Short mmCIF file of C-alpha atoms in Angstrom, two decimals:
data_model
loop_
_atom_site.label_atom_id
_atom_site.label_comp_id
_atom_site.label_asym_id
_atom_site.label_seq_id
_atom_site.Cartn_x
_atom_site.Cartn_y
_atom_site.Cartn_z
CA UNK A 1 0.00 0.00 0.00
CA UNK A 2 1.42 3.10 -0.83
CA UNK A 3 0.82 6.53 0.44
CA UNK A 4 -0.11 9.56 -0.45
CA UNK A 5 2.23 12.49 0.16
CA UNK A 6 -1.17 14.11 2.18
CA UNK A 7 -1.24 10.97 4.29
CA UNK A 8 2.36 10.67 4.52
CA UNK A 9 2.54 14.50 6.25
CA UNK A 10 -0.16 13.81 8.49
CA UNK A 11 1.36 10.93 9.84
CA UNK A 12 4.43 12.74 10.62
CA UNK A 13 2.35 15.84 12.22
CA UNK A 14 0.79 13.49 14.73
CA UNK A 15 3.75 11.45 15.23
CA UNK A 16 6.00 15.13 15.56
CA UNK A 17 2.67 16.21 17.73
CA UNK A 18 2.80 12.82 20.02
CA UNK A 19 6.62 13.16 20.96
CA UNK A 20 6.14 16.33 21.67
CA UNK A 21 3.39 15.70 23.95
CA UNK A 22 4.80 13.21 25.95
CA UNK A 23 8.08 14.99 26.04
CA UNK A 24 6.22 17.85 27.77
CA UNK A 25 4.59 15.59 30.37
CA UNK A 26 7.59 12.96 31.09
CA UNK A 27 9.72 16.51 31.75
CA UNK A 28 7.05 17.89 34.07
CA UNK A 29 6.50 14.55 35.96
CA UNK A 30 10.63 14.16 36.86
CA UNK A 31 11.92 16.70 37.53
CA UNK A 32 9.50 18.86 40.05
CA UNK A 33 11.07 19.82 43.15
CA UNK A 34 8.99 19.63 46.28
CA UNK A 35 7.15 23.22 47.44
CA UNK A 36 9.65 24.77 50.21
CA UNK A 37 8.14 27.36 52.78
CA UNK A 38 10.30 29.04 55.11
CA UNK A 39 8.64 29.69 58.29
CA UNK A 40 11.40 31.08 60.26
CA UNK A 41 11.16 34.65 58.80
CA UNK A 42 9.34 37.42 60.69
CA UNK A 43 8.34 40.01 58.77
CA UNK A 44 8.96 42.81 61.36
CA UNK A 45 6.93 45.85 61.47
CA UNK A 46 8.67 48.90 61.32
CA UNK A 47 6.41 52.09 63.35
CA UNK A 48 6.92 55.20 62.19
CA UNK A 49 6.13 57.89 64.64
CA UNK A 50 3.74 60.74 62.73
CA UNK A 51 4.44 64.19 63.30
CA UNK A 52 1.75 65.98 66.10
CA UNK A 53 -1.03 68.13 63.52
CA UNK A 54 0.38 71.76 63.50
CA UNK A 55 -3.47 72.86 62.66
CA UNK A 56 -6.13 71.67 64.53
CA UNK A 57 -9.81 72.90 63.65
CA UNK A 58 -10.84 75.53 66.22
CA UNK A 59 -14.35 76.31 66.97
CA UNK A 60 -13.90 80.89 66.41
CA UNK A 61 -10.77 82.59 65.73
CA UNK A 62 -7.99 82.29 68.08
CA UNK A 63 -8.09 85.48 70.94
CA UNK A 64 -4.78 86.50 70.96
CA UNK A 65 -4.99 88.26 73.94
CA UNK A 66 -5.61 85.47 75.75
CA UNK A 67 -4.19 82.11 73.97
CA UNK A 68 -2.03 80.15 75.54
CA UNK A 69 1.23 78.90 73.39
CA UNK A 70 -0.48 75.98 72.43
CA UNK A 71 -3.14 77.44 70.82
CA UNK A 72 -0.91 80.14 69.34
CA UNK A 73 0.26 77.30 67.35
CA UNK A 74 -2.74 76.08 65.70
CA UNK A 75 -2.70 79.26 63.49
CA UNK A 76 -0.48 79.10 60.50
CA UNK A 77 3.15 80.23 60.80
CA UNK A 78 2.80 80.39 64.46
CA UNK A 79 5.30 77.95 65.63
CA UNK A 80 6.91 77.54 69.06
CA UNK A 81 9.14 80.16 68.95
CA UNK A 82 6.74 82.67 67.74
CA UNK A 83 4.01 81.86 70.17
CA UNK A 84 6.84 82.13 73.28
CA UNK A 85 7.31 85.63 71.29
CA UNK A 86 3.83 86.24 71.26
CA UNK A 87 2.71 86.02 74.75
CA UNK A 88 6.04 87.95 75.85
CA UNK A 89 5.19 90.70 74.08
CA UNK A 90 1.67 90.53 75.62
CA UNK A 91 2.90 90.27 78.98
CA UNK A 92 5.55 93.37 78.53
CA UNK A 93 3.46 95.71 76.24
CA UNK A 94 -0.06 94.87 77.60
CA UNK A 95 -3.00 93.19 75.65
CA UNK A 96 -3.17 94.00 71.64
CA UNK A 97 -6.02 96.23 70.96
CA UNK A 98 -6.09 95.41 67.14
CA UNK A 99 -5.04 92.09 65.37
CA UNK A 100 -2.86 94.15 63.29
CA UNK A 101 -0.93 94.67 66.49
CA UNK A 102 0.75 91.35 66.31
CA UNK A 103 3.44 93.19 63.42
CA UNK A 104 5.09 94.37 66.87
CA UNK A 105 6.23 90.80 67.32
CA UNK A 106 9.46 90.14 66.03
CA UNK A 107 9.20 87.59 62.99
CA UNK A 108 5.84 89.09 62.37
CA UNK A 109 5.64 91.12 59.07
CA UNK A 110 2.82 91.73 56.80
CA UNK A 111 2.57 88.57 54.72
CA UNK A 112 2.51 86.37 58.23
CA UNK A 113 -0.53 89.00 59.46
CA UNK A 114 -2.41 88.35 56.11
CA UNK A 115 -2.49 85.02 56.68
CA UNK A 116 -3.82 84.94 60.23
CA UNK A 117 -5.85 87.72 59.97
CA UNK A 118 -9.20 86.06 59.36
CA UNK A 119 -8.29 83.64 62.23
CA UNK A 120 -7.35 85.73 65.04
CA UNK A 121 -9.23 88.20 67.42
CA UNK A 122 -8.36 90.30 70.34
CA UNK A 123 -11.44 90.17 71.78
CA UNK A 124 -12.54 93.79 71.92
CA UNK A 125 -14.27 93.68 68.07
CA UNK A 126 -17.84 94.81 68.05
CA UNK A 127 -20.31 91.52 67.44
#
């Protein structure tokens, strides 16, 4: 019986096709390595310490005449230093009449008084 040369490349195809397939599971069946956990590691947590809030939400503006440091220091660009300032100058000159009375503390210009303006009182404005 002779063969076609059709016939003759599908034979070769599925014989090509069967090696191939039991090449693929022979090599997969010998040669696996058993899974491997390593439970001796400890992941360790590292804690990173946030920063305190420099700006907490206060109910009215701040009275200036009558803040203590830490409350100086919820108002932008007030830090420790410049609250300490603050109430010094309080103490020494008496009680700010006007919020734009804070420009007599050192540190505090114009562009820092703009930004606290709308947060600050002295406590003498008219309601």
């Amino acid at each position: 019986m002779k063969l076609s040369k059709l016939e003759g490349g599908v034979i070769l195809a599925a014989a090509v096709f069967l090696a191939f397939t039991a090449g693929w599971f022979l090599r997969g069946n010998t040669s696996a390595q058993p899974l491997r956990v390593e439970t001796e590691r400890r992941l360790e947590a590292a804690v990173t310490a946030l920063p305190a809030p420099t700006q907490t939400a206060q109910p009215g503006p701040v009275n200036i005449n009558t803040a203590d440091a830490a409350a100086l220091m919820t108002l932008p660009g007030i830090g420790e230093k410049r609250a300490a300032d603050i109430i010094a100058d309080r103490e020494a000159n008496g009680p700010y009449r006007y919020p734009e009375d804070l420009t007599r503390v050192s540190g505090i210009g114009e562009e820092t008084l703009a930004g606290l303006i709308d947060e600050i009182t002295t406590g003498e404005e008219t309601q």
